[in-house]
Short mmCIF file of N, CA and C in Angstrom, two decimals:
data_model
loop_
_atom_site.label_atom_id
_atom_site.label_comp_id
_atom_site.label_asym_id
_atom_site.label_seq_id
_atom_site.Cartn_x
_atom_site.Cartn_y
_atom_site.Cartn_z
N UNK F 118 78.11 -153.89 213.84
CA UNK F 118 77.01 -154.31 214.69
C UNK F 118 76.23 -153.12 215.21
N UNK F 119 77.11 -151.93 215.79
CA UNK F 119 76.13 -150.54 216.34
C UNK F 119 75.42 -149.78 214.57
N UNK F 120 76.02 -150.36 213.91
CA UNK F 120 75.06 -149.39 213.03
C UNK F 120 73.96 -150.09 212.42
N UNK F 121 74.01 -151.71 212.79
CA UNK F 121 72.91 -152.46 212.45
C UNK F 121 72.47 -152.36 213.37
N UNK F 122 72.40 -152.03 214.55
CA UNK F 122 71.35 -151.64 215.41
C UNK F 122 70.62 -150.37 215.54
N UNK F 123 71.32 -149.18 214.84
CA UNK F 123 70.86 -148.02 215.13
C UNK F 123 70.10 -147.72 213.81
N UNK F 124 70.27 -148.67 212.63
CA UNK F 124 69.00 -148.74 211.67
C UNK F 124 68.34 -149.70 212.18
N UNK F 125 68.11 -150.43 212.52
CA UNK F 125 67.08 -151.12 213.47
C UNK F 125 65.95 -150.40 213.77
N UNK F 126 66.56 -149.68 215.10
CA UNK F 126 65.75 -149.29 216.23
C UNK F 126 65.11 -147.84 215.25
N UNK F 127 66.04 -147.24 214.29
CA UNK F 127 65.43 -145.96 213.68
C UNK F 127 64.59 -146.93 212.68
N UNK F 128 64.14 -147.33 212.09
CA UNK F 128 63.14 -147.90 211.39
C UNK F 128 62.40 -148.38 211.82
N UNK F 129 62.10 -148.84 213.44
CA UNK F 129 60.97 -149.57 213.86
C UNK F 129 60.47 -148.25 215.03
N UNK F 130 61.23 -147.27 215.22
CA UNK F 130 60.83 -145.95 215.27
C UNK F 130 59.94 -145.13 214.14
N UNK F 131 60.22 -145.08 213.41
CA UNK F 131 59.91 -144.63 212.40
C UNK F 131 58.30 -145.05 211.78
N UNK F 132 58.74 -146.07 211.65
CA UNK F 132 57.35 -146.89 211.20
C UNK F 132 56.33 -147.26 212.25
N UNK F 133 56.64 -147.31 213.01
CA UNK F 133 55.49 -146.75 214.58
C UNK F 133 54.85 -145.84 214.80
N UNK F 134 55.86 -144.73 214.80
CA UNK F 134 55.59 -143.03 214.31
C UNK F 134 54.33 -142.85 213.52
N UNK F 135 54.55 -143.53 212.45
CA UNK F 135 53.60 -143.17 211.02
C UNK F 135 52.28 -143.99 211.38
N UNK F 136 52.61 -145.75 211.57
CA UNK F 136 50.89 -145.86 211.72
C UNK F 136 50.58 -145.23 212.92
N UNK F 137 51.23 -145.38 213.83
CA UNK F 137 50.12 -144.29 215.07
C UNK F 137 50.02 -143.02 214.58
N UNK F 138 50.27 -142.19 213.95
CA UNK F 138 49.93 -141.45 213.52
C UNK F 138 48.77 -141.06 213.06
N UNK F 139 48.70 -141.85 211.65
CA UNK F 139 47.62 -142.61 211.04
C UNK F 139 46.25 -142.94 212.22
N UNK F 140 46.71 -143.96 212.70
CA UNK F 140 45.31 -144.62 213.52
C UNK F 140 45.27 -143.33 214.57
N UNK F 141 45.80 -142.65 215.16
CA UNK F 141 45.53 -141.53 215.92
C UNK F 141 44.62 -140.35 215.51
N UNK F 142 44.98 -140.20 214.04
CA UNK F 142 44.31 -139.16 213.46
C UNK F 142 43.02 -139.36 213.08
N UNK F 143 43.21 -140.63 212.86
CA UNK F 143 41.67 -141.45 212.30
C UNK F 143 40.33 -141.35 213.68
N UNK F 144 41.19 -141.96 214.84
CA UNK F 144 40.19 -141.66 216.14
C UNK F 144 39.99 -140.18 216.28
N UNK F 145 40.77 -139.42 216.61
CA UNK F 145 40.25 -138.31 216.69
C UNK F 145 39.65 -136.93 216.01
N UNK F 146 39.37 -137.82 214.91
CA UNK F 146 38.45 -137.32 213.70
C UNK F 146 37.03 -137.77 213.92
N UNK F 147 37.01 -138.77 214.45
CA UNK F 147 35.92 -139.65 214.45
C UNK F 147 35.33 -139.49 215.79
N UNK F 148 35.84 -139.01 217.05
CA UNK F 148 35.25 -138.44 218.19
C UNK F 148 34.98 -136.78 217.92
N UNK F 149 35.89 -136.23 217.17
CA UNK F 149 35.49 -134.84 217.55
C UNK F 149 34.12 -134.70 216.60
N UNK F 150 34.08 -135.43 215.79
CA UNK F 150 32.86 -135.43 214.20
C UNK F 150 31.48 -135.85 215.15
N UNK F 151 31.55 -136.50 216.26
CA UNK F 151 30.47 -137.27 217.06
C UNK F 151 29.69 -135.78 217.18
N UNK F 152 30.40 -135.07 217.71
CA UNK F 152 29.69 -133.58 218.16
C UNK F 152 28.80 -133.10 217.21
N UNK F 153 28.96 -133.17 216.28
CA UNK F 153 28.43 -132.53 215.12
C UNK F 153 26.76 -133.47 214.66
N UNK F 154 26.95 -134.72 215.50
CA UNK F 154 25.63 -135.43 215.24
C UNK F 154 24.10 -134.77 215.24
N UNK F 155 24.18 -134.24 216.37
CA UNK F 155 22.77 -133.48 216.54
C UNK F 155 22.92 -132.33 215.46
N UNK F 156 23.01 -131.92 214.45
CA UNK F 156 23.17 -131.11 213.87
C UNK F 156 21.85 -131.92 212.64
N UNK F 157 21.39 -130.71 211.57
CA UNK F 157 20.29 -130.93 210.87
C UNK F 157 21.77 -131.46 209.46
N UNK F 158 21.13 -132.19 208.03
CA UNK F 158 21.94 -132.68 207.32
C UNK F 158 23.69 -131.54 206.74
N UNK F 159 22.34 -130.23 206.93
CA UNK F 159 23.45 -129.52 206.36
C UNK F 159 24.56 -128.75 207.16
N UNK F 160 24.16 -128.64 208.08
CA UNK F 160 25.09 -127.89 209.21
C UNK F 160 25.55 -129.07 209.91
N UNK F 161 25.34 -130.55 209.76
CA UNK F 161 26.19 -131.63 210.09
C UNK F 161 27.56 -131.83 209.47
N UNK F 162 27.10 -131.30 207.71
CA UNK F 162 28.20 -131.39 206.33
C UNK F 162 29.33 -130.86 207.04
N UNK F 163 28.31 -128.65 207.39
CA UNK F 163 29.30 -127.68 207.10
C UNK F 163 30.26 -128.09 208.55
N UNK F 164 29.89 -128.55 210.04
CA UNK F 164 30.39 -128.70 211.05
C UNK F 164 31.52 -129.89 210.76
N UNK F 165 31.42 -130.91 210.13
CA UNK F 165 32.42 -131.87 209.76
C UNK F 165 33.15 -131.25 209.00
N UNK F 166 33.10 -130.64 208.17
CA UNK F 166 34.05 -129.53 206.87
C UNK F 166 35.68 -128.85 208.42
N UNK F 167 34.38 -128.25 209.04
CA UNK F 167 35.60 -127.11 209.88
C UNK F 167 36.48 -128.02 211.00
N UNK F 168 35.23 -129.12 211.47
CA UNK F 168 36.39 -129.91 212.54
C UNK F 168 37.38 -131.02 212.54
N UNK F 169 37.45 -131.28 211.27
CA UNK F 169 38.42 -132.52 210.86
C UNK F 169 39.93 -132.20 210.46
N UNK F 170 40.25 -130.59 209.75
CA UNK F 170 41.87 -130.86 210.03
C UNK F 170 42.00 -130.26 210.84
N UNK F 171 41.67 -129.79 212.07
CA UNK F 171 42.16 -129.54 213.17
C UNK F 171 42.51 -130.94 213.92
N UNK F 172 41.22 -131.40 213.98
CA UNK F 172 41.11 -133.05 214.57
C UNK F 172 42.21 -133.98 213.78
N UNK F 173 42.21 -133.70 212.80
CA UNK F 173 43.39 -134.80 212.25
C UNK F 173 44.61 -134.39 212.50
N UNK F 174 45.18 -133.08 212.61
CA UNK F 174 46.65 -132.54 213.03
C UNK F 174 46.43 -132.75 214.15
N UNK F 175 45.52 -132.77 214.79
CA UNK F 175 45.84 -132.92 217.01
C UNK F 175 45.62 -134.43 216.66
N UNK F 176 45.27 -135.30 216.52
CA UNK F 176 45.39 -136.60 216.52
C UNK F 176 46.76 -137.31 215.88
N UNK F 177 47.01 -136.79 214.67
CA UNK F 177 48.42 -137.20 214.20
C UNK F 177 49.29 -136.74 214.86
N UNK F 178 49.57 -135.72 214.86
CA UNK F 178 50.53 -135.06 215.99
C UNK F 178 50.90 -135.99 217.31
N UNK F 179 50.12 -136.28 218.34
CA UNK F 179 50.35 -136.88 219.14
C UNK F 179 50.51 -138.35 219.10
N UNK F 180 49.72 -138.98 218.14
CA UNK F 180 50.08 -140.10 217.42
C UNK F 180 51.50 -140.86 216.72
N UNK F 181 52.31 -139.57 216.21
CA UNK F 181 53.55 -139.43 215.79
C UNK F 181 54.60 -139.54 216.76
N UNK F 182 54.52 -138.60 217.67
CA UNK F 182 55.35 -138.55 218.92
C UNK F 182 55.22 -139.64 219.81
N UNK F 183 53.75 -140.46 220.21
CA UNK F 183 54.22 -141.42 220.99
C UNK F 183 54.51 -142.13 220.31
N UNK F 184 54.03 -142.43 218.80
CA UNK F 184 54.42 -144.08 218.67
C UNK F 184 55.80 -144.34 218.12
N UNK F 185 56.42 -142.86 218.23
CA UNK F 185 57.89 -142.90 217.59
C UNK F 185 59.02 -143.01 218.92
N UNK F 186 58.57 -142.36 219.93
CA UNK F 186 58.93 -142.43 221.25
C UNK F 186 59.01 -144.25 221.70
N UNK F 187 57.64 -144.74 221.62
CA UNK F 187 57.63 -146.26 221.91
C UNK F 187 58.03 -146.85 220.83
N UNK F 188 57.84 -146.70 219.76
CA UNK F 188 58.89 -147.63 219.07
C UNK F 188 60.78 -147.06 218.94
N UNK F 189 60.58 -146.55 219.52
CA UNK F 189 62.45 -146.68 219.80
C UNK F 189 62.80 -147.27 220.74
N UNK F 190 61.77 -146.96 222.07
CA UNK F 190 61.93 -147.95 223.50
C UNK F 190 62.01 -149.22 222.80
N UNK F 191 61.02 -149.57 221.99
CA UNK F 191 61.07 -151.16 222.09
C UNK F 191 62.58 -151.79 221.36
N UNK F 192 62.78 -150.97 219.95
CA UNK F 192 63.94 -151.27 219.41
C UNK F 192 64.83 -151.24 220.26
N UNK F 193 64.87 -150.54 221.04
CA UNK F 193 66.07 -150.58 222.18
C UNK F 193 66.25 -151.73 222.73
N UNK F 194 64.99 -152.09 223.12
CA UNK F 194 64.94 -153.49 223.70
C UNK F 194 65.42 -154.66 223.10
N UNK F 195 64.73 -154.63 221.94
CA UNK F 195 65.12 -155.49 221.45
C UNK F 195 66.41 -155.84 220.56
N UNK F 196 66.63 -154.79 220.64
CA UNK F 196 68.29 -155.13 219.97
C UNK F 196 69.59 -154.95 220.90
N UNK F 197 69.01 -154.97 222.18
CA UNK F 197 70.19 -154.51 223.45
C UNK F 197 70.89 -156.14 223.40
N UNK F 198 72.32 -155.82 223.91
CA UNK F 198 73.03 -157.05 224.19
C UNK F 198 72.18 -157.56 225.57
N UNK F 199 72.35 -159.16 225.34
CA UNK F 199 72.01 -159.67 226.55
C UNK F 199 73.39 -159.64 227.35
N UNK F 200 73.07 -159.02 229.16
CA UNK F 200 74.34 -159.60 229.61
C UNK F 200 74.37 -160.69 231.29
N UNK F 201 74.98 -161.38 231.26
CA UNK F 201 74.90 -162.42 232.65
C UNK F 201 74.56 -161.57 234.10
N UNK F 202 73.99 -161.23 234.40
CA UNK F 202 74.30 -160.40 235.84
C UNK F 202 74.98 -161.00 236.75
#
């Protein structure tokens, strides 16, 4: 039973991790790229070129850590014994 719970909670860790990751990196690609708007076509290109894997490692990065952090809380939760108080 503890090791069906501790693949549980590590797989719904895990897989939390990754799409927030994902959707993290995606937003903050897409706010830091905003900056670059006022820019003429070509120095819009070259400014999106330099700010997106920075923006995508600081967005995944933190993306990874919480959603691997909250999805273990929740597995926790949800696979804890219920007990009578």
């Amino acid at each position: 039973m503890i090791k069906k719970r501790i693949l549980i909670c590590t797989f719904l860790a895990l897989s939390c991790g990754f799409f927030s990751g994902l959707i993290a990196g995606k937003i903050t690609v897409t706010l830091h790229s905003q900056r670059c708007q006022n820019q003429s076509w070509g120095f819009k290109q070259m400014c999106s070129a330099l700010v997106t894997p920075g923006a995508s490692w600081q967005g995944s990065t933190a993306g990874l850590w919480t959603g691997t952090i909250l999805g273990a809380f929740v597995g926790g939760l949800i696979t804890r014994k219920s007990s009578d108080w």
